GROMACS .gro file of C-alpha atoms in nm:
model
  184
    1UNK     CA    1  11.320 -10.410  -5.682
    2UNK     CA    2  11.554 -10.352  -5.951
    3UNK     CA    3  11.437 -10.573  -6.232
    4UNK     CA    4  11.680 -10.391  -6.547
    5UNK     CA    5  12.010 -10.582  -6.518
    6UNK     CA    6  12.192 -10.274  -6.692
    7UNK     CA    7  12.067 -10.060  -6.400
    8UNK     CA    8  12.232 -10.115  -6.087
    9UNK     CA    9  12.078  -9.952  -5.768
   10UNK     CA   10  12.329  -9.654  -5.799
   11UNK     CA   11  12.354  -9.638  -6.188
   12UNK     CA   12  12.060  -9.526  -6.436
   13UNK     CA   13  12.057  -9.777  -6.749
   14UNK     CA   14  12.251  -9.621  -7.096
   15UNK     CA   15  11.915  -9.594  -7.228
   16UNK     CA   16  11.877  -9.298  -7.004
   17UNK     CA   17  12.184  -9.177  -6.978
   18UNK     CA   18  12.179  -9.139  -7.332
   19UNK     CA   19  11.826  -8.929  -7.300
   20UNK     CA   20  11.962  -8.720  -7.003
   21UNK     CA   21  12.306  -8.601  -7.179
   22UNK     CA   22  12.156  -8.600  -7.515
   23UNK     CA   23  11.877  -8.308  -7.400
   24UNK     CA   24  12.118  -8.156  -7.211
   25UNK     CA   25  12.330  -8.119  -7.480
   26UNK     CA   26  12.033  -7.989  -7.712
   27UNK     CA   27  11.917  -7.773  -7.488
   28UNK     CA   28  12.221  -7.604  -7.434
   29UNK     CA   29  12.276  -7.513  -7.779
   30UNK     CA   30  11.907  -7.397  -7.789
   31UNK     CA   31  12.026  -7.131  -7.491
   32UNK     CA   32  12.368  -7.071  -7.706
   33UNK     CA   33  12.172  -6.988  -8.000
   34UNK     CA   34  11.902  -6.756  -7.810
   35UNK     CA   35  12.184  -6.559  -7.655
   36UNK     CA   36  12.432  -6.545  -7.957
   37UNK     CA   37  12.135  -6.422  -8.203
   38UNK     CA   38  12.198  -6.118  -8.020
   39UNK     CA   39  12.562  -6.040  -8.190
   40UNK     CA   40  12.398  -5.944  -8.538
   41UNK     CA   41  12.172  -5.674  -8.582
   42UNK     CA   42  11.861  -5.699  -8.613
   43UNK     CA   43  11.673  -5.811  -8.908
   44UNK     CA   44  11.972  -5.969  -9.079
   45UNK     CA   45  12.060  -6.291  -9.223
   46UNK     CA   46  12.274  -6.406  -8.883
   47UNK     CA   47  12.036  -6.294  -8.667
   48UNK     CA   48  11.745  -6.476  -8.825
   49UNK     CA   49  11.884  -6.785  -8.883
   50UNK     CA   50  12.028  -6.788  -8.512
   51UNK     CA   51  11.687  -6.799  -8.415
   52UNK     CA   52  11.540  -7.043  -8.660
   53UNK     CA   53  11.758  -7.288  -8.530
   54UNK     CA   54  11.661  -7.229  -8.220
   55UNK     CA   55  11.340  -7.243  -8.253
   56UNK     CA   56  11.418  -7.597  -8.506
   57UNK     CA   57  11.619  -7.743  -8.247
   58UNK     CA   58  11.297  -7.636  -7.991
   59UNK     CA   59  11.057  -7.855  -8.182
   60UNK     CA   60  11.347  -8.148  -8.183
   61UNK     CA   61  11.371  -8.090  -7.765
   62UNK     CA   62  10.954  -8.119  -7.755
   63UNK     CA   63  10.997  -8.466  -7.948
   64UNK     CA   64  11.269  -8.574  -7.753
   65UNK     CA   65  11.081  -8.518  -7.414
   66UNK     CA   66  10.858  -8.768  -7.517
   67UNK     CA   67  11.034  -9.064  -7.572
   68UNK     CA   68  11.254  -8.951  -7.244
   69UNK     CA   69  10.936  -8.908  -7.016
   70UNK     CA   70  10.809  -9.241  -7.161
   71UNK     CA   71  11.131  -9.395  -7.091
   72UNK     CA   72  11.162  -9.300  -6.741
   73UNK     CA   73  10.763  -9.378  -6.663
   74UNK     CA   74  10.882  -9.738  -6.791
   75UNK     CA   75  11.155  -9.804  -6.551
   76UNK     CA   76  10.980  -9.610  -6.247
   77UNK     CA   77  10.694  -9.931  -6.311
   78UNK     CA   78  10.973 -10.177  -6.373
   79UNK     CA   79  11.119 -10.059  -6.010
   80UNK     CA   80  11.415 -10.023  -6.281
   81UNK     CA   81  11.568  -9.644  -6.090
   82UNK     CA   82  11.818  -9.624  -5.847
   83UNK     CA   83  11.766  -9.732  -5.509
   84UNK     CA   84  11.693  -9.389  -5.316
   85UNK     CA   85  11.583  -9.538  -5.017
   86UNK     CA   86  11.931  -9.479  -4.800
   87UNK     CA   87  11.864  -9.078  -4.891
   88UNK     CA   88  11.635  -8.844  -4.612
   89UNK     CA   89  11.306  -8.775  -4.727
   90UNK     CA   90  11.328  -8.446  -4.773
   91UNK     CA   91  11.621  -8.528  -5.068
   92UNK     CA   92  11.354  -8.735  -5.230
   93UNK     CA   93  11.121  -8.522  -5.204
   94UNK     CA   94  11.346  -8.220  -5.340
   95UNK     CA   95  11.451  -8.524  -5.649
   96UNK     CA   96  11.077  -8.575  -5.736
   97UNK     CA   97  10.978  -8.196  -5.728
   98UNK     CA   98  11.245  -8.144  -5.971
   99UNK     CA   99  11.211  -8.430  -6.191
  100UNK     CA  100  10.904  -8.310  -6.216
  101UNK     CA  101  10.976  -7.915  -6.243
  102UNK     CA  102  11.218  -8.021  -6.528
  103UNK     CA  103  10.904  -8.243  -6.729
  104UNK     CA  104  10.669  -7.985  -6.658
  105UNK     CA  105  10.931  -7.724  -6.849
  106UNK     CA  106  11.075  -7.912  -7.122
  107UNK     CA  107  10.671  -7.905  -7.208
  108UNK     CA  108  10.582  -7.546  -7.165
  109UNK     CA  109  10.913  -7.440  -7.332
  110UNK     CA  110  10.879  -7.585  -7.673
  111UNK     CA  111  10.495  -7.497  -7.623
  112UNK     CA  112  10.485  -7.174  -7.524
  113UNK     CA  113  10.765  -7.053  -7.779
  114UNK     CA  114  10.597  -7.226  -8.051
  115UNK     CA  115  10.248  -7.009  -7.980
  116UNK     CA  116  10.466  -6.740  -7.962
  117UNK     CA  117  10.554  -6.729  -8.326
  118UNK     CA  118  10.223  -6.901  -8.443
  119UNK     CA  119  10.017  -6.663  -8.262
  120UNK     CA  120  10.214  -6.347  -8.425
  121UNK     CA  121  10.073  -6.507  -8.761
  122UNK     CA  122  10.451  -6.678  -8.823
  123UNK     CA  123  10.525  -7.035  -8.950
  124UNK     CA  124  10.808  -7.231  -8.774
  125UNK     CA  125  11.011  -7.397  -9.011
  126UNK     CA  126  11.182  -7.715  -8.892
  127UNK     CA  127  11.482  -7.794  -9.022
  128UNK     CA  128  11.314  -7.723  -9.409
  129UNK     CA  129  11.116  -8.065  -9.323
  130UNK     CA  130  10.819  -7.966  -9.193
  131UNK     CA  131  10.624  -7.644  -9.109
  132UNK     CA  132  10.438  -7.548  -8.791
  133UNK     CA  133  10.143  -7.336  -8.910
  134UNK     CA  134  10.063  -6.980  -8.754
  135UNK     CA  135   9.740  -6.969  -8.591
  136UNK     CA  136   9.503  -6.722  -8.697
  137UNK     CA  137   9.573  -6.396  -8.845
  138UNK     CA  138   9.789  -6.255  -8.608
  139UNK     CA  139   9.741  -6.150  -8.236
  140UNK     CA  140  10.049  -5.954  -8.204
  141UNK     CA  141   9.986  -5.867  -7.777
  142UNK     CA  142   9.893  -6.198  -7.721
  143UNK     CA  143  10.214  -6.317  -7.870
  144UNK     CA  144  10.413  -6.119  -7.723
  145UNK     CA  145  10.255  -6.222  -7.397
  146UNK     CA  146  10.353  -6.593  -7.464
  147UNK     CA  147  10.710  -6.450  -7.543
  148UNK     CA  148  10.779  -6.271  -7.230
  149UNK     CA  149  10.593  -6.611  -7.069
  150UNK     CA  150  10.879  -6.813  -7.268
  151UNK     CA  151  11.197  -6.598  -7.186
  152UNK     CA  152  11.043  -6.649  -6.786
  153UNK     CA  153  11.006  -7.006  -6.810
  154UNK     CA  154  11.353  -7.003  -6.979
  155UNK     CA  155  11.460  -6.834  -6.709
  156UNK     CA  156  11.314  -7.043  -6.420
  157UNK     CA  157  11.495  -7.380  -6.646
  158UNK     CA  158  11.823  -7.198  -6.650
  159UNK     CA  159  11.820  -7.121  -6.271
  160UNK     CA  160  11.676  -7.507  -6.237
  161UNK     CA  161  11.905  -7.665  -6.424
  162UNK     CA  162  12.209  -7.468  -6.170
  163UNK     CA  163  12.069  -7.601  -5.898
  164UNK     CA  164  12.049  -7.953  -6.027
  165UNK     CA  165  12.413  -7.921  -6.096
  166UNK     CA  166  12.471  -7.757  -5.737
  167UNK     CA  167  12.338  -8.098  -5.596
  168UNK     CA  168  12.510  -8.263  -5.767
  169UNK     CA  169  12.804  -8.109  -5.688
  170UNK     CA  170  12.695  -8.137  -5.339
  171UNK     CA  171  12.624  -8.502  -5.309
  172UNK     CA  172  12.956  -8.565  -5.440
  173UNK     CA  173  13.137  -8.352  -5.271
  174UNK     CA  174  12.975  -8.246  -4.976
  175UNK     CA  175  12.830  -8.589  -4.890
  176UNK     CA  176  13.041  -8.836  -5.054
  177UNK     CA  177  12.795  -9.065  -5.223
  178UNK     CA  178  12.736  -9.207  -5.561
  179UNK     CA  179  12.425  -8.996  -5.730
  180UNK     CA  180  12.651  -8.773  -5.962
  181UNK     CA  181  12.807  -9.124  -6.034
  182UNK     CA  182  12.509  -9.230  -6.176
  183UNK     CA  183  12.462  -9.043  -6.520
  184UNK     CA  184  12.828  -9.141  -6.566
   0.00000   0.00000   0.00000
């Protein structure tokens, strides 16, 4: 049962709305600035602050998961989602696998970019607010290990992240029905 009167059973609330295009929005200037940094040479001014903002904007998208996961635990118990009941299994099965491909990600991003850096004996600067500290004195293979992990995972979000649109695309296309409608 729907029990959030700003929900309807083919609408998400604003709340999460807000949430979903927000971090989409985020996230695609985090993949704008990753792939950009790569005009200026390297070691220069551009070039490194292309990729501190990246990495800033990374912390921002690990915070940001947070409140969004909490969010949408909260309504899941509330039986506040959209009714997905008239969809085959198989669709819900392929929603929750990557609801919960895109949670387990927009974790081990963030994560696994941050112990990238900190494990290569590097702070990350945030915005000049606040500092992530390195950890140890530097375990440079290690670090680049979590790297190449980081650019895959980026990788696997990327090709995610076009298939979630694909559906999309699909279901309002291809089958006529309301689910694109409902992160209008």
């Amino acid at each position: 049962m729907n029990s959030n009167p700003r929900t309807t059973p083919n609408r998400y609330d604003p709340l999460t709305r807000l949430l979903h295009w927000g971090m989409f929005f985020l996230l695609l200037a985090v993949c704008a600035l990753v792939e950009l940094h790569e005009i200026f040479p390297k070691g220069s001014s551009g070039r490194t602050a292309m990729m501190a903002l990246h990495m800033s904007l990374g912390v921002i998208a690990l915070i940001m998961v947070l409140p969004r996961l909490g969010w949408r635990v909260v309504q899941a118990l509330r039986g506040a989602l959209p009714d997905e009941s008239a969809m085959p299994g198989w669709q819900r099965l392929a929603s929750k696998a990557m609801y919960l491909a895109f949670y387990l990600l927009l974790l081990a991003l963030p994560v696994s970019g941050y112990l990238g850096v900190a494990l290569d004996a590097r702070i990350v600067d945030v915005f000049g607010l606040f500092t992530l500290p390195p950890i140890g004195a530097g375990n440079h293979n290690l670090a680049h290990d979590l790297k190449e992990v980081h650019e895959t995972l980026a990788n696997v979000f990327i090709a995610l992240v076009g298939l979630h649109f694909a559906a999309a695309l699909w279901h309002h296309f291809g089958l006529r029905d309301d689910v694109l409608l409902r992160m209008k």
